[in-house]
Short mmCIF file of C-alpha atoms in Angstrom, two decimals:
data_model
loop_
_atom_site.label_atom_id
_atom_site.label_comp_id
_atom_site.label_asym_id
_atom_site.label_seq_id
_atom_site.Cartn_x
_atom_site.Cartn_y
_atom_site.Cartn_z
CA UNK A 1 -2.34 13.37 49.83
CA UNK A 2 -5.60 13.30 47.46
CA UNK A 3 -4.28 15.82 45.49
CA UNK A 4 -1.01 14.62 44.78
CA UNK A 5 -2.42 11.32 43.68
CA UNK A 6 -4.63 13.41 41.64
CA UNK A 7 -1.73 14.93 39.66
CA UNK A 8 0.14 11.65 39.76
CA UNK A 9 -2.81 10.18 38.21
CA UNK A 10 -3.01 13.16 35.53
CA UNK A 11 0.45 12.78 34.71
CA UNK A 12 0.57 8.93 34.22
CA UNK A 13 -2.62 9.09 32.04
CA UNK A 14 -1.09 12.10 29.47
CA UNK A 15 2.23 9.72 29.04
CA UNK A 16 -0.05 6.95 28.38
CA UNK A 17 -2.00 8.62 25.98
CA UNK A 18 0.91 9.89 24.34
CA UNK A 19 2.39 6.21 24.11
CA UNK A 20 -0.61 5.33 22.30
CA UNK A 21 -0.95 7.76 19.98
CA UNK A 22 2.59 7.24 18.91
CA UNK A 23 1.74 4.06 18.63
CA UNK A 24 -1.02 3.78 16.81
CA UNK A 25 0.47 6.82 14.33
CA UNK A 26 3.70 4.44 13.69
CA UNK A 27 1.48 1.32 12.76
CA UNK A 28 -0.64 3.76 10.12
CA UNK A 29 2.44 4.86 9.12
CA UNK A 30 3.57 1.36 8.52
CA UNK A 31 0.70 0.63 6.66
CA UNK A 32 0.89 3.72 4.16
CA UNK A 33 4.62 2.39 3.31
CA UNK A 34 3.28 -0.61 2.60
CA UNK A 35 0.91 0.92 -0.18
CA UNK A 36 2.83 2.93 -1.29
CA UNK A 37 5.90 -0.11 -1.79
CA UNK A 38 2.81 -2.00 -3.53
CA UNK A 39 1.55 0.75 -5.52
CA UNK A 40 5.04 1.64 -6.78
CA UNK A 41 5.63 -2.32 -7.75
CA UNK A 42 2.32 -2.34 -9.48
CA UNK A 43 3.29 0.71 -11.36
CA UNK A 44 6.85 -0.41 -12.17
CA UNK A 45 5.55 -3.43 -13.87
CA UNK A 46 3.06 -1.78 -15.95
CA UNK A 47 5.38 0.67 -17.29
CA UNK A 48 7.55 -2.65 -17.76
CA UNK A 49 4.30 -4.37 -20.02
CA UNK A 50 3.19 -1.48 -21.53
CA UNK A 51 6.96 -0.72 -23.12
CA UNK A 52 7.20 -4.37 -24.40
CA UNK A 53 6.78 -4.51 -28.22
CA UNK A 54 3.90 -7.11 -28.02
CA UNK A 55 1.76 -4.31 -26.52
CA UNK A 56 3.88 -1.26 -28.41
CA UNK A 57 2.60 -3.12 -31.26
CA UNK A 58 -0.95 -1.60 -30.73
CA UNK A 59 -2.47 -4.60 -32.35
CA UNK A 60 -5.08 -5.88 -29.90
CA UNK A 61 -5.04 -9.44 -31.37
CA UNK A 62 -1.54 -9.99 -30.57
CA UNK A 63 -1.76 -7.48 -27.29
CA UNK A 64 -4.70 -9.48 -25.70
CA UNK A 65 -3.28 -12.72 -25.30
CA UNK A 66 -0.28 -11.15 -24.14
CA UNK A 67 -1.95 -8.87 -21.51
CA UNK A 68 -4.35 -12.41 -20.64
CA UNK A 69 -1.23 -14.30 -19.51
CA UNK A 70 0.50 -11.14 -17.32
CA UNK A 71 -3.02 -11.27 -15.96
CA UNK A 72 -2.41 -15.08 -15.06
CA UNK A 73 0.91 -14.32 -14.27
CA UNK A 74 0.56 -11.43 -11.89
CA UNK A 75 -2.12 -11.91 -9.24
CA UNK A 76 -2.04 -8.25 -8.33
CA UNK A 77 -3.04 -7.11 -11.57
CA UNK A 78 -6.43 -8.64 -11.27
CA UNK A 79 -7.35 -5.84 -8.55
CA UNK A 80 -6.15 -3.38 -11.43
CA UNK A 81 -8.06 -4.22 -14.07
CA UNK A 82 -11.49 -4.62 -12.71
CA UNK A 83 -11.49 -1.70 -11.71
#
């Protein structure tokens, strides 16, 4: 009888295991898709700035002020640019 509660045991602890790592590998995957949405939003709207002519322009006095109020404008791109 010992034994076959041994195996039962065994057996209920690998499919628990194997829930959890599933699990825990679908919330980290989660997580990466999240990134990776943000880091592709980030990216979009840089390439959106950095193709405007204010910036084009290359002239940092008119660029600055410009770049200052996306700044404002997008939270995210504080993390960006103190870097």
């Amino acid at each position: 009888m010992s034994l076959c509660a041994y195996y039962t045991y065994i057996a209920a602890r690998h499919i628990a295991l194997a829930d959890l790592k599933q699990t825990a590998f679908q919330t980290v995957q989660r997580g990466v898709d999240e990134i990776e949405e943000w880091l592709h939003v980030r990216k979009v709207e840089v390439q959106t700035i950095a193709n405007t002519s204010t910036v084009r322009s290359l002239e940092w006095s008119v660029a600055e002020p410009y770049l200052q109020a996306e700044v404002q404008r997008i939270h995210e791109f504080f993390f960006l640019s103190n870097s």
